[in-house]
PDB file of C-alpha atoms in Angstrom:
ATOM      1  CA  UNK A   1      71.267 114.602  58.274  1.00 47.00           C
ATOM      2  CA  UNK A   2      74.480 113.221  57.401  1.00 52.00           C
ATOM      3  CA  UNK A   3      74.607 109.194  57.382  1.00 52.00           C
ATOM      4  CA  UNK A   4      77.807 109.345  59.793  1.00 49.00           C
ATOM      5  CA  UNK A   5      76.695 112.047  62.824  1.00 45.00           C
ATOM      6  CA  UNK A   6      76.780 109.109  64.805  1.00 55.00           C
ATOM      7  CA  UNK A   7      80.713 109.751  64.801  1.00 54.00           C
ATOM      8  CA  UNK A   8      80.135 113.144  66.831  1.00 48.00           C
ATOM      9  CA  UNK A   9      77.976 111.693  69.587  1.00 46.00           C
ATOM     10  CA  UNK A  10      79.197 112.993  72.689  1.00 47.00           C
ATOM     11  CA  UNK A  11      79.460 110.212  75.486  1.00 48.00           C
ATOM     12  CA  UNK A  12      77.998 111.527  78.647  1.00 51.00           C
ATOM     13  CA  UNK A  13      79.836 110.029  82.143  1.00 47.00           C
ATOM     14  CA  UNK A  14      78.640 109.579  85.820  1.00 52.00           C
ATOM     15  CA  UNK A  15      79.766 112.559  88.054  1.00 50.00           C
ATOM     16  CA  UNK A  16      79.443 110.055  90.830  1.00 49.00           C
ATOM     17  CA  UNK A  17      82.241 106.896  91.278  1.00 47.00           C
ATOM     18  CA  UNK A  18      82.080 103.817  93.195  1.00 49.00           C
ATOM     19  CA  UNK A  19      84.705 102.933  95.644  1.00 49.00           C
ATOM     20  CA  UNK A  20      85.667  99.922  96.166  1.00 48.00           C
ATOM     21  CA  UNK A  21      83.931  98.506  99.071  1.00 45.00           C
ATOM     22  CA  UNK A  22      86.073  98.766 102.483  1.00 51.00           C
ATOM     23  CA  UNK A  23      85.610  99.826 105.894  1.00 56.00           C
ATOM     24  CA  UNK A  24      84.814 103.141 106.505  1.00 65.00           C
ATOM     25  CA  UNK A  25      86.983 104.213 108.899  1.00 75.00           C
ATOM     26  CA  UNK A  26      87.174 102.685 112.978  1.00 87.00           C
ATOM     27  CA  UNK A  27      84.410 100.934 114.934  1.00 92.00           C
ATOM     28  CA  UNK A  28      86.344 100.216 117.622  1.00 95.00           C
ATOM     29  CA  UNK A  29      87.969 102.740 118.886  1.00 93.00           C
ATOM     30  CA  UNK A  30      84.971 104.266 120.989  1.00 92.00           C
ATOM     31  CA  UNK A  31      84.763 100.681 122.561  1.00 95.00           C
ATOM     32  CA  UNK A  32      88.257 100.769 124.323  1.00 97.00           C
ATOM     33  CA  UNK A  33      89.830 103.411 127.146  1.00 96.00           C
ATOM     34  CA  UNK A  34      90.972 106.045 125.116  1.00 93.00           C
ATOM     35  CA  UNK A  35      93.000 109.228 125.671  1.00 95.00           C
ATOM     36  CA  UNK A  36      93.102 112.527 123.257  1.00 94.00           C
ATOM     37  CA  UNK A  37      94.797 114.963 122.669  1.00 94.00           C
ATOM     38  CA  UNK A  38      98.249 113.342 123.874  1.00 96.00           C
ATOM     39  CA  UNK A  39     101.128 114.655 124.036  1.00 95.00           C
ATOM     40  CA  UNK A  40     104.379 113.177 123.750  1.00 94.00           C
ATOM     41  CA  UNK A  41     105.560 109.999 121.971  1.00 96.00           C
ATOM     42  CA  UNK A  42     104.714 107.388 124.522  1.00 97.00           C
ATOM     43  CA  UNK A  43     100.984 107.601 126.924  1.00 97.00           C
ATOM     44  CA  UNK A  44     101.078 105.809 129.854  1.00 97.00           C
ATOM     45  CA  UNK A  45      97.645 104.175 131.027  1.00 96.00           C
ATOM     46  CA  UNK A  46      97.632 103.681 134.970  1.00 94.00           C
ATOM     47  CA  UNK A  47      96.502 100.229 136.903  1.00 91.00           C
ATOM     48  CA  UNK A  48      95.211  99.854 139.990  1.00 90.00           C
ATOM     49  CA  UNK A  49      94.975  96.727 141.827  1.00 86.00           C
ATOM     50  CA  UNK A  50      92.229  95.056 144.048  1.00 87.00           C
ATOM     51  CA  UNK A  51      92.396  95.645 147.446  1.00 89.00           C
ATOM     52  CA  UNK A  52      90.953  93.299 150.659  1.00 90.00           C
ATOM     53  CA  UNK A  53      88.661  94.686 153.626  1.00 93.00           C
ATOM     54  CA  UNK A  54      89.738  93.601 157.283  1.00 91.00           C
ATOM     55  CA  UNK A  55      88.745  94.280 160.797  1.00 93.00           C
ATOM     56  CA  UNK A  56      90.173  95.113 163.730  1.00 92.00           C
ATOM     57  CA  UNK A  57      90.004  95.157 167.222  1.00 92.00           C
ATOM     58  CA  UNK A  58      88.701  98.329 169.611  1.00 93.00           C
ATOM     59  CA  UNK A  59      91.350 100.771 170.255  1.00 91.00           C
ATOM     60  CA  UNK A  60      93.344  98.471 167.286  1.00 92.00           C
ATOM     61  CA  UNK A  61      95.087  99.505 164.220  1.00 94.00           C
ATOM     62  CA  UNK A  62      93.640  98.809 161.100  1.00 93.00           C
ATOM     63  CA  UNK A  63      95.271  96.952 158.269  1.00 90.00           C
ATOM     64  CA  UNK A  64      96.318  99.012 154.915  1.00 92.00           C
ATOM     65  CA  UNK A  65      94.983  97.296 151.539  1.00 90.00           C
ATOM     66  CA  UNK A  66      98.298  98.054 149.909  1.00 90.00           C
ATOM     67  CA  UNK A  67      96.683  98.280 146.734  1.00 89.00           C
ATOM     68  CA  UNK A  68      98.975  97.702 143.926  1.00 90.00           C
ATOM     69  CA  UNK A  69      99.838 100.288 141.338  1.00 92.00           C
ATOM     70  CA  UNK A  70     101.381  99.726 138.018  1.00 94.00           C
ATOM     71  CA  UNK A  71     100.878 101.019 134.438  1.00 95.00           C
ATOM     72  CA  UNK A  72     101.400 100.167 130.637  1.00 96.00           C
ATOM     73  CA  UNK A  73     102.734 102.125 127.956  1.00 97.00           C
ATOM     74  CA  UNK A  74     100.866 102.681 124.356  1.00 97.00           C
ATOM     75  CA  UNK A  75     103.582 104.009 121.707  1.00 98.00           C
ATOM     76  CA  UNK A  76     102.326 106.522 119.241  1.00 98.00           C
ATOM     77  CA  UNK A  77     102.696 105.289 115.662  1.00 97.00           C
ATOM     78  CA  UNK A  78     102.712 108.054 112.772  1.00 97.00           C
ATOM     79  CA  UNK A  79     100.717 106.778 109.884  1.00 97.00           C
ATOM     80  CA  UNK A  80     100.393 108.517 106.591  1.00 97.00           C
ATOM     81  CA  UNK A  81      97.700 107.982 103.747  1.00 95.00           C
ATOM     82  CA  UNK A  82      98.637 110.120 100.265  1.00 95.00           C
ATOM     83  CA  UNK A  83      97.681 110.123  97.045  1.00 94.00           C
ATOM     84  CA  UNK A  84      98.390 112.301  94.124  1.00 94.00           C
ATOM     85  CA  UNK A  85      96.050 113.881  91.542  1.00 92.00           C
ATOM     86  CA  UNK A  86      97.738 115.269  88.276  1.00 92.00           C
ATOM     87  CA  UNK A  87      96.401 118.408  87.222  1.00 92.00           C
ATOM     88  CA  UNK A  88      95.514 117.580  83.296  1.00 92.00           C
ATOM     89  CA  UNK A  89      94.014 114.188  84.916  1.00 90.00           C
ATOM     90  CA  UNK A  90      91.676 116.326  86.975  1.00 88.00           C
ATOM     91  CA  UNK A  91      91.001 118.239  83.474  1.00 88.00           C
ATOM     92  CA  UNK A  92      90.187 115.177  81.728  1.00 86.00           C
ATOM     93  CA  UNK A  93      87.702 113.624  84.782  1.00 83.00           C
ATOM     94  CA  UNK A  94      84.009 114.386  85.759  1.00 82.00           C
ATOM     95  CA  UNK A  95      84.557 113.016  88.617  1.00 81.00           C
ATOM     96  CA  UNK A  96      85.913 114.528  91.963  1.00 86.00           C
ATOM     97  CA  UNK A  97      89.178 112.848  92.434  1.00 87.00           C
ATOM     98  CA  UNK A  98      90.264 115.002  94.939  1.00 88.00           C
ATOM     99  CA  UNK A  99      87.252 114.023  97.132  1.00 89.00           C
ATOM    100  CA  UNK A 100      87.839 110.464  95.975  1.00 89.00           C
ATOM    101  CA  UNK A 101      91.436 109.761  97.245  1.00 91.00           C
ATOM    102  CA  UNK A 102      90.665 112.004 100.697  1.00 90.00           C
ATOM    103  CA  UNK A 103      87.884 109.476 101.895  1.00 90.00           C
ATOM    104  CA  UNK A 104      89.761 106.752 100.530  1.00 91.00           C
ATOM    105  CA  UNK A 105      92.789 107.816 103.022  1.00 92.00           C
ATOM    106  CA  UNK A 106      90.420 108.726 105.875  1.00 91.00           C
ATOM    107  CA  UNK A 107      88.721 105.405 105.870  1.00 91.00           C
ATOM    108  CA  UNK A 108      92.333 103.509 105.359  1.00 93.00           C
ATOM    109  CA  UNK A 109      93.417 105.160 108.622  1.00 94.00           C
ATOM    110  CA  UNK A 110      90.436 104.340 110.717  1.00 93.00           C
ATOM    111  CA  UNK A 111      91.211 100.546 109.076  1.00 94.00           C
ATOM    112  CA  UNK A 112      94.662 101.401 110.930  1.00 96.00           C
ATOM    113  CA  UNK A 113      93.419 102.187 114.699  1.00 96.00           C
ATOM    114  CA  UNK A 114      90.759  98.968 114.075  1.00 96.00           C
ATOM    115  CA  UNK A 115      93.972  97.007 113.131  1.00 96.00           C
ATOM    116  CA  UNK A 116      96.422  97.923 115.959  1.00 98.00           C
ATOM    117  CA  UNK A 117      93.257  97.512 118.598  1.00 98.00           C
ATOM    118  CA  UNK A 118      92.957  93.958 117.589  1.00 98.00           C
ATOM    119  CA  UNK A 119      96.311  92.822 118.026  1.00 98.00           C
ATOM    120  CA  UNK A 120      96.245  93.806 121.188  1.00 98.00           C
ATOM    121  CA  UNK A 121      93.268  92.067 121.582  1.00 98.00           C
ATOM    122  CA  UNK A 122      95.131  89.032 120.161  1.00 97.00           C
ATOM    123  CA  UNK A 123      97.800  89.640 122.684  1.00 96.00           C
ATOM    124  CA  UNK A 124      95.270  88.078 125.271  1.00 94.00           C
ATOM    125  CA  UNK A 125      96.245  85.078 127.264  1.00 93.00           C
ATOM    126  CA  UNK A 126      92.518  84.401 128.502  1.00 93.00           C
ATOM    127  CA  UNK A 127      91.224  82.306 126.276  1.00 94.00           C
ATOM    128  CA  UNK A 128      87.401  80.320 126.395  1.00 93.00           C
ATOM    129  CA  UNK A 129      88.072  77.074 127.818  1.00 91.00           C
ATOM    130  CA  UNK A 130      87.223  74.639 125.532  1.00 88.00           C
ATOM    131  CA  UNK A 131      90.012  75.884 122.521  1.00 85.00           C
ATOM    132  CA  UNK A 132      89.352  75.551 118.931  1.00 87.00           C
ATOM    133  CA  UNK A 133      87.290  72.216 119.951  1.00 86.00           C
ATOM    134  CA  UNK A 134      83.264  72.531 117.536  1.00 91.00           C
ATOM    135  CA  UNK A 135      81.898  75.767 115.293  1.00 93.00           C
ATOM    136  CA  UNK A 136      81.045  78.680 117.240  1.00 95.00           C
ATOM    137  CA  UNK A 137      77.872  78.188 119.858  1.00 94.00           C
ATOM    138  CA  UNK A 138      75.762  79.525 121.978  1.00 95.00           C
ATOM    139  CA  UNK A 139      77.593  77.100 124.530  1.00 95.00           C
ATOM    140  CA  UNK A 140      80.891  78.860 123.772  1.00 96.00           C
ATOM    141  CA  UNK A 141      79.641  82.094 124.379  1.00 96.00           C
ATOM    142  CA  UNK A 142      77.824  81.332 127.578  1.00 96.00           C
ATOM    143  CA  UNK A 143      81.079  79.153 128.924  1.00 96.00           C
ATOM    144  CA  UNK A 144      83.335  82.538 128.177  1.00 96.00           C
ATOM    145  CA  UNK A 145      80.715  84.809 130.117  1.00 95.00           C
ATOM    146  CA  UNK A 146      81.128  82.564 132.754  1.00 95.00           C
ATOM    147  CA  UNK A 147      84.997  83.140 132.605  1.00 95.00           C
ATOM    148  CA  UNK A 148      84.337  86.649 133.177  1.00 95.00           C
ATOM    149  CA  UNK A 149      82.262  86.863 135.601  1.00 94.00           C
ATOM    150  CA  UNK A 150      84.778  84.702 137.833  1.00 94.00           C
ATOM    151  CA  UNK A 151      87.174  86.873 137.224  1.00 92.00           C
ATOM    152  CA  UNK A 152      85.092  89.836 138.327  1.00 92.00           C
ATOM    153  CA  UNK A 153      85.443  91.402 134.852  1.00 93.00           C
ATOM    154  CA  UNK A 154      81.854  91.371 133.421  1.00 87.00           C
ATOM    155  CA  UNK A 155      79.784  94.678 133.649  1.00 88.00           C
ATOM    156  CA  UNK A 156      77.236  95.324 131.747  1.00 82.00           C
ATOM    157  CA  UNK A 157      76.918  98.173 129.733  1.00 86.00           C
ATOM    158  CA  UNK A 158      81.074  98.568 129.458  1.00 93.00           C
ATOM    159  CA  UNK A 159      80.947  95.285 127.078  1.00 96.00           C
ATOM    160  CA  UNK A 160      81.999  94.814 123.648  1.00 97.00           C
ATOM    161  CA  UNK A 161      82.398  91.788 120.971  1.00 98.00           C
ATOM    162  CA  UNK A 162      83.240  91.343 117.942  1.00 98.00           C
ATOM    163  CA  UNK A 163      82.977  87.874 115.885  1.00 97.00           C
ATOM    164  CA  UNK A 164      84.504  87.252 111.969  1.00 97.00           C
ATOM    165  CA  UNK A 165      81.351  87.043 109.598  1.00 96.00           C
ATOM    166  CA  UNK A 166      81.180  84.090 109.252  1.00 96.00           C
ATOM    167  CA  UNK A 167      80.426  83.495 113.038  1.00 96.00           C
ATOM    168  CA  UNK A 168      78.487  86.293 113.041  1.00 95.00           C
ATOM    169  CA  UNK A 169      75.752  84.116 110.628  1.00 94.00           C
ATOM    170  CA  UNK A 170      76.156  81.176 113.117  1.00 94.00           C
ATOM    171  CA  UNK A 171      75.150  83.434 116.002  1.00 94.00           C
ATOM    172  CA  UNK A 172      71.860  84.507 113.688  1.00 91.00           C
ATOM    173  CA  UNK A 173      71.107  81.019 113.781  1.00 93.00           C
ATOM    174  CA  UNK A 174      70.985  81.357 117.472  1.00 92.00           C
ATOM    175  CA  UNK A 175      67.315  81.373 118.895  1.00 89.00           C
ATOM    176  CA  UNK A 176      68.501  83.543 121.804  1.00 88.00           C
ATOM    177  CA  UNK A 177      70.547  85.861 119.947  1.00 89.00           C
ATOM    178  CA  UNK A 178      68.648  86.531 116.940  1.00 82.00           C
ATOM    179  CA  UNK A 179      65.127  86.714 118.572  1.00 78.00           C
ATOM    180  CA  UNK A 180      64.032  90.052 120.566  1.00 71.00           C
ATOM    181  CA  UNK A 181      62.541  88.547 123.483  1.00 68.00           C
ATOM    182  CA  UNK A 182      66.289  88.222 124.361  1.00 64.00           C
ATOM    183  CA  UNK A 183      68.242  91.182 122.382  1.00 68.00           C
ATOM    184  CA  UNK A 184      67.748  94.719 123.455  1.00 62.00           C
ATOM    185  CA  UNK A 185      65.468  96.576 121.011  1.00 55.00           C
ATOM    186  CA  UNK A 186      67.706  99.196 121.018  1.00 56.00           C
ATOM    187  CA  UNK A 187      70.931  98.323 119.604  1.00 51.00           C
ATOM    188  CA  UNK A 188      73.904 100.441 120.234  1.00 48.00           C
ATOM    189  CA  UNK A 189      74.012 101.443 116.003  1.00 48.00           C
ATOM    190  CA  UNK A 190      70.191 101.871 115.104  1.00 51.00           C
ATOM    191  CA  UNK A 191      69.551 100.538 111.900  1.00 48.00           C
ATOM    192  CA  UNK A 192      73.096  99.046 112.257  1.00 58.00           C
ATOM    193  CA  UNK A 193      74.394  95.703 112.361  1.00 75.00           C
ATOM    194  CA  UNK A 194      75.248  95.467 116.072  1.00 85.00           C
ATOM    195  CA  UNK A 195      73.435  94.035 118.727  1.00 89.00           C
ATOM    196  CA  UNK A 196      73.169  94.583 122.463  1.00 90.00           C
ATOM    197  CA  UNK A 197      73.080  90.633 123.983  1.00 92.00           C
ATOM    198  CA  UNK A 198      74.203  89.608 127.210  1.00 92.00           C
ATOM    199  CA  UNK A 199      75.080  92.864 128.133  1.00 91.00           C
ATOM    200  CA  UNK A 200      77.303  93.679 125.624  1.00 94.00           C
ATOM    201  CA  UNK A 201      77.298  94.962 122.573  1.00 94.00           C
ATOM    202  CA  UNK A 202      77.948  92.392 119.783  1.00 95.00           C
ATOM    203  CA  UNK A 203      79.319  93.179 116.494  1.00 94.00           C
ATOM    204  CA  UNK A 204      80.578  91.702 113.137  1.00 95.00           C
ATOM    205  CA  UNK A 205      83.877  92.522 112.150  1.00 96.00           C
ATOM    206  CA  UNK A 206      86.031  91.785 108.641  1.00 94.00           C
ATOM    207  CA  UNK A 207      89.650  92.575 110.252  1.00 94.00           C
ATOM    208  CA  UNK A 208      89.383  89.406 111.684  1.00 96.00           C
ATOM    209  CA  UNK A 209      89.340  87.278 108.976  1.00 95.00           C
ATOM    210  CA  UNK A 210      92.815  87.734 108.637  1.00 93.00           C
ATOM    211  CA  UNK A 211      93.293  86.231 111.814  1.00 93.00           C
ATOM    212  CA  UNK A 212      91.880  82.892 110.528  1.00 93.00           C
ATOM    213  CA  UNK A 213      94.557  79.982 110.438  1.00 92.00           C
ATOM    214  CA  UNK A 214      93.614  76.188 109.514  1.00 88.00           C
ATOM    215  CA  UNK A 215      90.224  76.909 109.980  1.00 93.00           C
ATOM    216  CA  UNK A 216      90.971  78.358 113.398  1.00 95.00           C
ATOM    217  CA  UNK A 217      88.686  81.717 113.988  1.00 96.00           C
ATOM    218  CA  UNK A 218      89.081  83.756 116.875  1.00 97.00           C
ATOM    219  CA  UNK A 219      86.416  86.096 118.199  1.00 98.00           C
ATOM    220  CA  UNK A 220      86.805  88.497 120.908  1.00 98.00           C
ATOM    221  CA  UNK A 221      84.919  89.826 124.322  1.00 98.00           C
ATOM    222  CA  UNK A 222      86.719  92.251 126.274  1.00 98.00           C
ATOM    223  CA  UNK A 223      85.480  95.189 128.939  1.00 97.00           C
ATOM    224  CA  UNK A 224      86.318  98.607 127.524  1.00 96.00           C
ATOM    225  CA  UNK A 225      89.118  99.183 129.809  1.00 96.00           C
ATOM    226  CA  UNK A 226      91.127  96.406 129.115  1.00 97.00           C
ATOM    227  CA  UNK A 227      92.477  97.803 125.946  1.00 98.00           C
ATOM    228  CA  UNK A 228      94.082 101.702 125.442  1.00 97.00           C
ATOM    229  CA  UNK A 229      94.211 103.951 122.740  1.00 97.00           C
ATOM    230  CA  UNK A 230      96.222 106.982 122.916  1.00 97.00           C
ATOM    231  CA  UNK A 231      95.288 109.537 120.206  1.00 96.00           C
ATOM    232  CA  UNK A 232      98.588 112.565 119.523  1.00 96.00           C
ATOM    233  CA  UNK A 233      96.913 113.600 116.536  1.00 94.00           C
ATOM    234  CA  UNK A 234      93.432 113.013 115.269  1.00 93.00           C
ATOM    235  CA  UNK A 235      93.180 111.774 111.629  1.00 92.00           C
ATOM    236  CA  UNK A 236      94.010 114.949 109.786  1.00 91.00           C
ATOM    237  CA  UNK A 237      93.976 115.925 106.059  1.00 90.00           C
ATOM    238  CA  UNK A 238      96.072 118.199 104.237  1.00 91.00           C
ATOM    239  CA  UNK A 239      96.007 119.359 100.726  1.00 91.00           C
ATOM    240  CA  UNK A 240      99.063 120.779  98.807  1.00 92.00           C
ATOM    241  CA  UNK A 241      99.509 122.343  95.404  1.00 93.00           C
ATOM    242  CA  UNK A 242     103.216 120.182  94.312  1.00 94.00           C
ATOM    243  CA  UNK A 243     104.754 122.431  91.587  1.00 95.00           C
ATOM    244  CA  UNK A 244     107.461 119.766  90.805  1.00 96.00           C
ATOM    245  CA  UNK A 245     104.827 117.312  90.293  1.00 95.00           C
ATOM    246  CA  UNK A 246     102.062 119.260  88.784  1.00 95.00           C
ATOM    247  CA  UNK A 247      99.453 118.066  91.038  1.00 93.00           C
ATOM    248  CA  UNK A 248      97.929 118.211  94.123  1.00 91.00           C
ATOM    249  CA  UNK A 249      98.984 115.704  96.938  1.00 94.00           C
ATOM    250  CA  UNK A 250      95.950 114.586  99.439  1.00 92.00           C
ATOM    251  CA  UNK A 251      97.704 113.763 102.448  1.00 92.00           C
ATOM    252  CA  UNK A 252      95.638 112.020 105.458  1.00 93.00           C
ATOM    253  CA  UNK A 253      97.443 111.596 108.529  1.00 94.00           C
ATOM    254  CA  UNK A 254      97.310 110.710 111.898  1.00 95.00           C
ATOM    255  CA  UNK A 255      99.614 109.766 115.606  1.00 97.00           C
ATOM    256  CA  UNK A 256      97.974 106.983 117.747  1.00 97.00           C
ATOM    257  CA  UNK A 257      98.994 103.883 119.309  1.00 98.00           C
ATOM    258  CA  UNK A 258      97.375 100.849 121.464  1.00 98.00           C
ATOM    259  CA  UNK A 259      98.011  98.913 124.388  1.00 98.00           C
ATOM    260  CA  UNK A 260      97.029  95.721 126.282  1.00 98.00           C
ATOM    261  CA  UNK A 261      96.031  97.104 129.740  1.00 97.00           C
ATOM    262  CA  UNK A 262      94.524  93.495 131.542  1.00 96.00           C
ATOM    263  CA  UNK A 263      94.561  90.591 129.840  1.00 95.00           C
ATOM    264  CA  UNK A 264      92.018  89.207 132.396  1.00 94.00           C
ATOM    265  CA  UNK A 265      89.741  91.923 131.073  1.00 96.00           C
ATOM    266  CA  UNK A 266      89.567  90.511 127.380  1.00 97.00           C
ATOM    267  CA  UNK A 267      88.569  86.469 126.338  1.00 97.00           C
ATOM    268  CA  UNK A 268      89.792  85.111 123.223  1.00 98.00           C
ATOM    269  CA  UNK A 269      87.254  82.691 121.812  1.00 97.00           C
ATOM    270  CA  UNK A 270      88.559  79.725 119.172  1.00 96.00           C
ATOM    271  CA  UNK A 271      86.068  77.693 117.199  1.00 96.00           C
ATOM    272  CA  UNK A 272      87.129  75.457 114.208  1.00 94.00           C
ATOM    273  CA  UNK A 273      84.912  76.316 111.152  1.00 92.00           C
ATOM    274  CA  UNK A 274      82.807  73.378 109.990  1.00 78.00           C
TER     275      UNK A 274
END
C-alpha cells in the first residue's frame, strides 16, 4: 500500500450538533391568567373588586356591595425569529440545519413570553418588607407569605415562585425546603427542578439574573391571576424556498403580550448577595 494513503482518509462527522445551552422555550406562561386565541391588537383582562356583607332590618332594604369593576389592557407584540440556510451550505453539512435554526427560534420566542411576564412582575409595588437588608432566608420567605396572606392573596394551589440561581442554592440549604417531610413528593415537573413548598410551586429561573443590580437580586411570588398573557398567535413556524437568496428562510413567529393585573397579587422579594 502506498506510503501516503493516509492523504485520502475520509474524515467522518457527527450527524448530531450541540446547541448552545439556553432555555427551551417558556416556563411561565402556564403559571399566569392567560387568554388564546385573541383577537385583535389589544386584550382586555377584567377586575372585580371586593365587596362587604350587611344586614338589615325586617321589612328593610338591603344595602348593594357596589362592587367595583375595572380592567387592564395587555398589547400584543409581534415577534419574529429567522434564520437563513444557503442551499450549497446545506450540501456541504451532515448536519440538519434546517432543524437546527427552527428550535433555535422556537426556544428564543418562548425566552420572549418568559421575558415580557417578568417585567410585569417587576412592575410590582408590593415588595417583602425588610428590602435588600441580608442573603435570601427562610425568614424572608416566611415574612412575604405573611404579606400575602394579609392581603387575602395567598391560595394554595394557584401559587408560583421563581428565585435567580443563585438563591435557588441558598434555599437548598434550607432544612425546610430541601427536606421532604416539608416539600410535596410530587412536584409540579417530575423529575424536574421545581418544587411544591408552602403551597406554591417554587422554581429556579436564569431571566432573572439580568435583573441583578449592585448585588441586589429580586425573586418573585405572585398568585396566577395577578399577571395576563394574551396569546393572537401561537408560536408558529414557516419555511420558505427564497429564490433571490438561494436558500431557505426558517421563520418562527408569534403575537402575544402581558399585563400587570394586581399588584397586591404579586411580592417582590430583595436580598443583597453575600
Amino acid at each position: 500500500m502506498a506510503i501516503s494513503v493516509n492523504q485520502a482518509f475520509v474524515t467522518g462527522y457527527e450527524k448530531d450538533v450541540h446547541e448552545a445551552f439556553q432555555r427551551r422555550g417558556s416556563k411561565l406562561r402556564m403559571m399566569v391568567r392567560h387568554a388564546v386565541d385573541v383577537v385583535g391588537s389589544t386584550h382586555v383582562f377584567q377586575k372585580v373588586g371586593t365587596g362587604t356583607a350587611t344586614t338589615k332590618g325586617r321589612n328593610g332594604n338591603v344595602t348593594p356591595m357596589n362592587v367595583a369593576h375595572t380592567n387592564v389592557t395587555a398589547t400584543l407584540v409581534d415577534s419574529y425569529a429567522p434564520d437563513y440556510a444557503d442551499k450549497l451550505d446545506l450540501d456541504k453539512l451532515t448536519i440538519d440545519e434546517r432543524k437546527v435554526l427552527i428550535n433555535a427560534g422556537a426556544y428564543a420566542l418562548g425566552r420572549k413570553v418568559d421575558a415580557d411576564i417578568i417585567t410585569q412582575l417587576d412592575a410590582t409595588t408590593t415588595t417583602e418588607t425588610s428590602g435588600t437588608t441580608g442573603d435570601f432566608s427562610l425568614t424572608k420567605v416566611l415574612t412575604a407569605q405573611a404579606q400575602l396572606g394579609n392581603n387575602d392573596v395567598f391560595e394554595a394551589g394557584r401559587m408560583y415562585a421563581i428565585v435567580p440561581w443563585t438563591e435557588w442554592n441558598k434555599l437548598m440549604l434550607v432544612q425546610q425546603f430541601a427536606m421532604a417531610d416539608w416539600v410535596n413528593d410530587k412536584p409540579w415537573l417530575e423529575s424536574g427542578m421545581a418544587k411544591r413548598w408552602l403551597g406554591t410551586i417554587w422554581m429556579p429561573h436564569s431571566g432573572l439574573e439580568s435583573l441583578v443590580a449592585a448585588t441586589v437580586a429580586k425573586s418573585y411570588w405572585w398568585h396566577e391571576s395577578a399577571v395576563g398573557n394574551a396569546m393572537g398567535t401561537e408560536i408558529q413556524t414557516d419555511v420558505n424556498w427564497i429564490p433571490e437568496k438561494v436558500a431557505w428562510l426558517m421563520n418562527n413567529m408569534m403575537s402575544q403580550g402581558s399585563i400587570l393585573i394586581d399588584a397586591n397579587g404579586v411580592i417582590e422579594i430583595r436580598n443583597t448577595r453575600a
